[in-house]
Coordinates of C-alpha atoms and ligand atoms in Angstrom, one line a residue:
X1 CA -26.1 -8.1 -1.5
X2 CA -28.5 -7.2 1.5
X3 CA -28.5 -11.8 1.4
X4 CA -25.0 -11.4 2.2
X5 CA -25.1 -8.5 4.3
X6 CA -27.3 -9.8 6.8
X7 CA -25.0 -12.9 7.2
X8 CA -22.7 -10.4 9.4
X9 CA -25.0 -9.4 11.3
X10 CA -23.9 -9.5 15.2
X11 CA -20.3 -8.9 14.3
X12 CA -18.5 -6.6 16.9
X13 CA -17.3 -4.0 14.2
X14 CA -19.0 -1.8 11.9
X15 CA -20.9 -2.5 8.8
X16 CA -21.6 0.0 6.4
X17 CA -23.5 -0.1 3.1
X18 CA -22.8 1.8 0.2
X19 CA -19.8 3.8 2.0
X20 CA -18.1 6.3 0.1
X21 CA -14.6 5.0 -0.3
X22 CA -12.8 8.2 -2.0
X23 CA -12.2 9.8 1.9
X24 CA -9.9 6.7 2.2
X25 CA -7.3 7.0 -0.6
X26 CA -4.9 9.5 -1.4
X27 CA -6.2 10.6 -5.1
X28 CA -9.3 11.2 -3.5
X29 CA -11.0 9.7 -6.3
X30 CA -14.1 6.7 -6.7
X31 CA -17.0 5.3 -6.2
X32 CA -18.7 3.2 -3.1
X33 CA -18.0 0.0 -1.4
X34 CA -21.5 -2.0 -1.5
X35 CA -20.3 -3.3 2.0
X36 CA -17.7 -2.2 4.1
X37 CA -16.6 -3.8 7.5
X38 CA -14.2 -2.6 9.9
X39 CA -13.6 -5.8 12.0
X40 CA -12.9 -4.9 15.9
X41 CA -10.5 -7.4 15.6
X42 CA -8.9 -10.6 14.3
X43 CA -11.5 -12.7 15.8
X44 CA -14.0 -10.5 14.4
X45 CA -12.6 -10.3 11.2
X46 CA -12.1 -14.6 10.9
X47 CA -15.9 -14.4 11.8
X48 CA -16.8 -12.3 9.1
X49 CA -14.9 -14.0 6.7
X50 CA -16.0 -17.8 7.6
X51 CA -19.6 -16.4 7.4
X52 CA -19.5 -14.1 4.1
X53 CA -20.3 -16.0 0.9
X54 CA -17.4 -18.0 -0.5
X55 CA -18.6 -16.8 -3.6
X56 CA -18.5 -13.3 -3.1
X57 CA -16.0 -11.1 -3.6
X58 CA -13.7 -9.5 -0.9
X59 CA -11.2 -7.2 -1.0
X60 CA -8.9 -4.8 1.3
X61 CA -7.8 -1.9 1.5
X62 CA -5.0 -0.2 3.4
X63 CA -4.4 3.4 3.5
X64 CA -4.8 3.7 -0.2
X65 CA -1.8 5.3 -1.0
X66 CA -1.1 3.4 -4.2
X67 CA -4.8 2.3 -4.9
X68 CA -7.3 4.0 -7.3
X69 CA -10.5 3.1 -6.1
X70 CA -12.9 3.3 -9.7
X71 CA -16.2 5.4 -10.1
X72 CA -18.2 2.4 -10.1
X73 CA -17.3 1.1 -6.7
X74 CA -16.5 -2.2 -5.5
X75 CA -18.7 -5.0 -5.2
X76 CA -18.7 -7.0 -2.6
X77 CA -16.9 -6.8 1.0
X78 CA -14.1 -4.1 1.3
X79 CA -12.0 -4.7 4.7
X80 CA -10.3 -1.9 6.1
X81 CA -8.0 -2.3 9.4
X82 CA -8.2 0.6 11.3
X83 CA -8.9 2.2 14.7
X84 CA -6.3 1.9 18.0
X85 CA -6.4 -2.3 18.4
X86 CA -5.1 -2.1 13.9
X87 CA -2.8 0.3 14.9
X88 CA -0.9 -1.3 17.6
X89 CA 2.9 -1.4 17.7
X90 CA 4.8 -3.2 20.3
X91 CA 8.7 -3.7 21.4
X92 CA 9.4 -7.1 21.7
X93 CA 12.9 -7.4 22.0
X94 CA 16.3 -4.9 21.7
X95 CA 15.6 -5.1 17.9
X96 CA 12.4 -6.1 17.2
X97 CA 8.4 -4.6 17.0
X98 CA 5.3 -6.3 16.4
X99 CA 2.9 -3.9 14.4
X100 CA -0.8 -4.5 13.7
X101 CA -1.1 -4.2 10.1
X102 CA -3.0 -0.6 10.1
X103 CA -0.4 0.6 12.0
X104 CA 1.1 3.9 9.5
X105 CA 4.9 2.8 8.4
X106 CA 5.8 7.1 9.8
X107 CA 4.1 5.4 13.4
X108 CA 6.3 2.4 13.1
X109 CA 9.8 4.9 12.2
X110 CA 8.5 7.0 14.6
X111 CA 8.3 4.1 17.6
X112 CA 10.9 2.5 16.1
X113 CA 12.9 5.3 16.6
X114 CA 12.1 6.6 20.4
X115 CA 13.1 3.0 21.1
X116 CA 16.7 2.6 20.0
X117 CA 16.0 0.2 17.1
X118 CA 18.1 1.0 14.0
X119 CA 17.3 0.3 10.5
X120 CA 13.4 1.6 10.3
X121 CA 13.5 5.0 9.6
X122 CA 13.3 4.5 5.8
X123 CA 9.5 3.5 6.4
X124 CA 9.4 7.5 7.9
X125 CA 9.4 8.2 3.6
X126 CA 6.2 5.8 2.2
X127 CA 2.5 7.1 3.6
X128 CA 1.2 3.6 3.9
X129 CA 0.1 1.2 6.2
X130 CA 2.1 -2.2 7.1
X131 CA -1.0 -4.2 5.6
X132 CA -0.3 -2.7 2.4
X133 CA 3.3 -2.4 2.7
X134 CA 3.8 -5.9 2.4
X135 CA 1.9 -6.6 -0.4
X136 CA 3.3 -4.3 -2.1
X137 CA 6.9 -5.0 -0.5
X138 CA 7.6 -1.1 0.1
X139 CA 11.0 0.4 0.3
X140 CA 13.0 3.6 -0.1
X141 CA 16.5 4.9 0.2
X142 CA 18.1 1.0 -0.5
X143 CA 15.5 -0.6 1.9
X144 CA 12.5 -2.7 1.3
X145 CA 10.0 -4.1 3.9
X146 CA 11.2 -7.7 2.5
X147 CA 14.4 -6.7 4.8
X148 CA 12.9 -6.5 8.0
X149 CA 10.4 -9.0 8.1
X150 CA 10.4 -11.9 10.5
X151 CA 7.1 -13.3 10.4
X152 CA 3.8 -12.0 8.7
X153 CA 0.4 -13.2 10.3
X154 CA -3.0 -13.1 8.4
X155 CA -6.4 -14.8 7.7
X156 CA -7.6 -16.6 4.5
X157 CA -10.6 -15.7 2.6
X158 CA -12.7 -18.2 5.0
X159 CA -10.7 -17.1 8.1
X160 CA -8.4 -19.4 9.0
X161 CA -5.5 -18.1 11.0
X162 CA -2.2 -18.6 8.6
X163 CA 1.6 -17.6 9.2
X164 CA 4.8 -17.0 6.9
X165 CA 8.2 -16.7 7.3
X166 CA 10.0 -13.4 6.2
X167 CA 13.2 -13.0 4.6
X168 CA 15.0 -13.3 7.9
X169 CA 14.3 -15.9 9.5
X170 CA 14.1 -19.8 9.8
X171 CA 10.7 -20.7 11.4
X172 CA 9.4 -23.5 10.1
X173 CA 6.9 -21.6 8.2
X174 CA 6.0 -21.1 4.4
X175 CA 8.1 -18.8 2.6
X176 CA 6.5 -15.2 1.2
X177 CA 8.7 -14.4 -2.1
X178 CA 9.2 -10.9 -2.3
X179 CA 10.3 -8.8 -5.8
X180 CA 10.4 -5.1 -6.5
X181 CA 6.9 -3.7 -5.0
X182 CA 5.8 -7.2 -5.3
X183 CA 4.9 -9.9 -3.1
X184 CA 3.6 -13.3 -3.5
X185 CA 0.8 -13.5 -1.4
X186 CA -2.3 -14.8 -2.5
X187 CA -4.5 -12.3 -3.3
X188 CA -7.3 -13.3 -0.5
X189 CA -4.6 -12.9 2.3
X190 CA -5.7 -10.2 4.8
X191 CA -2.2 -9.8 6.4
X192 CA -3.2 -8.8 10.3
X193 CA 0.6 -8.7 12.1
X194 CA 3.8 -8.9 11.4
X195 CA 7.1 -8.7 13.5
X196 CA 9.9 -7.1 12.0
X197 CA 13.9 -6.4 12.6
X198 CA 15.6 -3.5 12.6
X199 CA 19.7 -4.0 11.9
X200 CA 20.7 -2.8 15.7
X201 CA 21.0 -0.6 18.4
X202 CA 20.8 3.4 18.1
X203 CA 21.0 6.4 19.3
X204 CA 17.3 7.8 19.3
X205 CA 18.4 11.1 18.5
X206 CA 20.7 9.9 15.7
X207 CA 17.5 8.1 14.5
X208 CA 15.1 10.8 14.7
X209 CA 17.5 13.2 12.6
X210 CA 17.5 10.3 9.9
X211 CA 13.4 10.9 9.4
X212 CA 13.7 14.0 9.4
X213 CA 16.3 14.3 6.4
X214 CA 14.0 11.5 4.6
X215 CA 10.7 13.6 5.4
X216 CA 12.9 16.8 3.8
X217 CA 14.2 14.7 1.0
X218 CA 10.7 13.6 0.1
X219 CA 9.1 17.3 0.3
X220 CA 11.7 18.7 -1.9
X221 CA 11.2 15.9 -4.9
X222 CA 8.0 14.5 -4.5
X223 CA 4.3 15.9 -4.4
X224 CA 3.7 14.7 -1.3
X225 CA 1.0 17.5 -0.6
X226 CA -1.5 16.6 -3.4
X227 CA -3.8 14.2 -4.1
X228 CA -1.5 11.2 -5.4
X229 CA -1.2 7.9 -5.8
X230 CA 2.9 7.9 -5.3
X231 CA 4.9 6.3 -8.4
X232 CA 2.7 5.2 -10.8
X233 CA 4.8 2.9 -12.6
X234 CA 7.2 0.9 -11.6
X235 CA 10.8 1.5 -13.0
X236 CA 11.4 -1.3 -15.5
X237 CA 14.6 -2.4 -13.8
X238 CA 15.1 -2.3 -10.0
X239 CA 17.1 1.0 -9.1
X240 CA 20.5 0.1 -8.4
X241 CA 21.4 -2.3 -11.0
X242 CA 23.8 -1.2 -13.7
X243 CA 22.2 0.8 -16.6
X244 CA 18.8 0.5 -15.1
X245 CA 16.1 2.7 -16.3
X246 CA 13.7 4.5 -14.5
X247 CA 10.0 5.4 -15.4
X248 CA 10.0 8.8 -14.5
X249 CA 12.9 9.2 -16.9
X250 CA 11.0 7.2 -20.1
X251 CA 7.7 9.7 -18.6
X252 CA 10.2 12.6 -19.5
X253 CA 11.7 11.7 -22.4
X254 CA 7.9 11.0 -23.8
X255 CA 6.8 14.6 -23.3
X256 CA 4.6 14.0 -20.8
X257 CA 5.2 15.9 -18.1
X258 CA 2.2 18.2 -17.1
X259 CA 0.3 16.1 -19.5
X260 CA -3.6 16.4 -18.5
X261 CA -6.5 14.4 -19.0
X262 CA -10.2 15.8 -17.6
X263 CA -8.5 16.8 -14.1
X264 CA -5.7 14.4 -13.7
X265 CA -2.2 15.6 -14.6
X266 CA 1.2 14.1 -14.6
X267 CA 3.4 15.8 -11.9
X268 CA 5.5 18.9 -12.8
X269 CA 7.6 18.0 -9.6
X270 CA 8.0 14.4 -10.5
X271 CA 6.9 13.0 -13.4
X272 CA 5.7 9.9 -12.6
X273 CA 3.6 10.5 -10.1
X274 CA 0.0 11.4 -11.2
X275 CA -1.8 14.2 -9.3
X276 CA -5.9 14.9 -8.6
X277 CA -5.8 19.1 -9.6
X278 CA -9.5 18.8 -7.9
X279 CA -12.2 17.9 -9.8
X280 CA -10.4 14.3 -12.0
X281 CA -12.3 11.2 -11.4
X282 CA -10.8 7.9 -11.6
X283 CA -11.3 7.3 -15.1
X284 CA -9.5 10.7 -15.6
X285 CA -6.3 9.5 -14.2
X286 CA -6.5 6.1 -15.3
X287 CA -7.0 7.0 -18.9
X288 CA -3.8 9.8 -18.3
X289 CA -1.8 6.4 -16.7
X290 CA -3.0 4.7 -20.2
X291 CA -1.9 7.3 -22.6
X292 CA 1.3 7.9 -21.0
X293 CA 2.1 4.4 -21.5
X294 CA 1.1 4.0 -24.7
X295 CA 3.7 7.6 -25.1
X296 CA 6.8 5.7 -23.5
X297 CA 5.7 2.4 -25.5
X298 CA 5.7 4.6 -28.6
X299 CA 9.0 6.9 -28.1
X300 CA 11.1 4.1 -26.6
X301 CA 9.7 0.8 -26.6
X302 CA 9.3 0.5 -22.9
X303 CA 5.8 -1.6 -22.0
X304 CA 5.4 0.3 -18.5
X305 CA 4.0 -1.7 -15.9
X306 CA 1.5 0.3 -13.6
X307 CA 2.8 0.3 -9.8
X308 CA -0.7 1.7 -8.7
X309 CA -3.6 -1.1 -8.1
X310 CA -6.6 0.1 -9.7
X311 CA -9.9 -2.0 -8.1
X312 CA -13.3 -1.7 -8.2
X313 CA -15.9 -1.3 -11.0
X314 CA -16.2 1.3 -14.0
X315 CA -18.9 3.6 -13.8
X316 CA -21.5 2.6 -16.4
X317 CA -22.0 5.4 -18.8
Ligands
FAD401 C1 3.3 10.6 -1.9 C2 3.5 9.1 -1.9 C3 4.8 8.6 -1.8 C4 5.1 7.2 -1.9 N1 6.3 6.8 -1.8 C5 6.6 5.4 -1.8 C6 7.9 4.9 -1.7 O1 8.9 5.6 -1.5 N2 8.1 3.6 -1.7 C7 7.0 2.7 -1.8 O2 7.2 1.5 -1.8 N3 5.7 3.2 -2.0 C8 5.5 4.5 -2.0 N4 4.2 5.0 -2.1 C9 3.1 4.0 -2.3 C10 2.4 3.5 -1.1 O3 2.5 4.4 0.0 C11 2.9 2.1 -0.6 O4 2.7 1.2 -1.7 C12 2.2 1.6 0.6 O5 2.9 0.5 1.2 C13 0.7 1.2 0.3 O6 0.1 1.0 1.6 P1 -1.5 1.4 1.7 O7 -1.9 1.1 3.1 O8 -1.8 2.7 1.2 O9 -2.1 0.3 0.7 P2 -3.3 0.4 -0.3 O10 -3.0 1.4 -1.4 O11 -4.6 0.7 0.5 O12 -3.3 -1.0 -0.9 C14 -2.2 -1.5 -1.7 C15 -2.4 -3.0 -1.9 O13 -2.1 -3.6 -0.6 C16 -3.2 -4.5 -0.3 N5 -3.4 -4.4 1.1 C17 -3.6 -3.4 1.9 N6 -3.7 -3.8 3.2 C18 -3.6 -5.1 3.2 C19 -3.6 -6.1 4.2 N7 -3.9 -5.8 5.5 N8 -3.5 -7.4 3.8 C20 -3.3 -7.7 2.5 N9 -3.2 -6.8 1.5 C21 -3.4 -5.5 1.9 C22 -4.4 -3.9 -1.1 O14 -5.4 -4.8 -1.3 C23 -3.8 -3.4 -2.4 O15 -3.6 -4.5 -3.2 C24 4.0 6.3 -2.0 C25 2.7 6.9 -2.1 C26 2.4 8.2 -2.1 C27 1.0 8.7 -2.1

């Protein structure tokens, strides 16, 4: 690893070995990157990619709202996007804002909302960033990022500039394919930008009242003050569609609600979202994640599919 390390030296952002990634997600929870860079900016981070081994691995990582990082750490280069230049968010027309993709979706309701543009304040509701928003196609209250999106910029794993076409528009570039929490991208795209459309014009006032009833909804049904990874599984049929079933429903009916392993426990408040009490480590809530599948598979059949990425290494006993 130090082989590779040193092939970055002279890059404008930081470099940090063996960097404690648990301060970075929301369960609090794993082990250390071997090498983490936070790139100044794209140009920085196309240099670091071109120059890092093709051969050796590379990963990002947003916010980590809906990421369990492992004990063991995660080998090779861990990107994160963050700082003022990641976090830049820009009008660029009555309806439109380019974001940087470690800008916080609650910045981008927030600016979204001072500036007239209707449409964005159901980002105000999911603690991510943009980055990770995409991949992960986020959404609440009947929207999805998959509506707003223009165009989504990025780098490849060597750092090639590439571009995509959102659901919106016609611009002569690939096509992303979007699903519930899903996204097509390959899985060495660093998404850097992306420009998306609200539905209109608005009254700012109107729009700030809509995060706040979304920020009150949340509080009152969702454990939004613990250390959580947000909904752990994703419902086996997209909300909305006639008779389709939710996980936190199949989590209930399994008797698992307040179900514990070490010190991870399944939320009393909402029961599928898993919570760090304090002391769990990642294996804690991943094993509670298992055996409250394996519960659903037994009581109703239901294979649940984990919402949550889980990266990184195990720690070696
Ligand atoms: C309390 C709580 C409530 C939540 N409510 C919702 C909700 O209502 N709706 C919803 O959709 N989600 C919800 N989530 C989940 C989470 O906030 C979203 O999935 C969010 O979009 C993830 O963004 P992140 O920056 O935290 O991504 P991370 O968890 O850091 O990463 C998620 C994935 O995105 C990838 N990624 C991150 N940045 C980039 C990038 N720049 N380029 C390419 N890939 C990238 C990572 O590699 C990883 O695969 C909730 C989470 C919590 C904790």
């Amino acid at each position: 690893m130090t082989d590779h390390a040193s092939s970055l030296s002279g890059l404008r952002g930081k470099l940090i070995s063996q960097a404690a990634l648990a301060p970075y997600t929301w369960f609090r929870v794993g082990g250390a990157a071997d090498l983490l860079f936070l790139p100044a900016d794209e140009a920085d981070l196309a240099a670091g990619l071109s120059r890092w081994a093709p051969d050796a691995p590379v990963r990002v990582l947003g916010v980590g709202s809906n990421t369990i990082v492992r004990d063991g750490g995660i080998d090779g280069l861990t990107v994160r996007l963050v700082g003022t230049y990641w976090g830049q968010i820009d009008q660029v027309s009555d309806t439109e804002l380019f974001v940087r993709a470690g800008a916080l979706d609650l910045s981008v309701a927030r600016t979204a909302a001072k500036k007239g543009i209707a449409g964005l304040s159901f980002l105000s509701g999911i603690p991510g960033s943009l980055g990770g928003g995409v991949r992960t196609n986020a959404g609440c209250y009947g929207r999805e990022l998959r509506d707003c999106l223009v165009r989504i910029d990025g780098l490849t794993r060597s750092g090639e500039s590439v571009s995509f076409q959102g659901e919106l528009e016609e611009l002569g570039l690939p096509p992303v394919q979007f699903g519930y929490r899903h996204s097509d991208f390959a899985e060495d795209v660093i998404i850097t930008g992306l420009t998306l459309r609200g539905t209109g014009r608005a009254d700012p006032a109107v729009l700030q009242e809509e995060i706040l009833a979304h920020q009150a909804r949340r509080a009152e049904t969702q454990p939004i003050r613990e250390k959580t990874g947000g909904s752990t599984f994703a419902n086996p049929d997209p909300p909305g569609e006639p008779g389709a079933r939710s996980s936190w429903k199949l989590v209930e009916a399994a008797g698992c609600r307040g179900l514990r392993v070490g010190g991870a426990q399944v939320s009393e408040k909402h029961c599928n979202f898993l919570i760090n009490t304090g002391e769990a480590t990642a294996a804690d809530i991943e094993a509670l994640g298992e055996l409250v599948r394996a519960r659903v598979l037994e009581q109703s059949g239901v294979h649940l599919r984990w919402e949550i990425r889980r990266i990184g290494r195990l720690q070696e006993a």
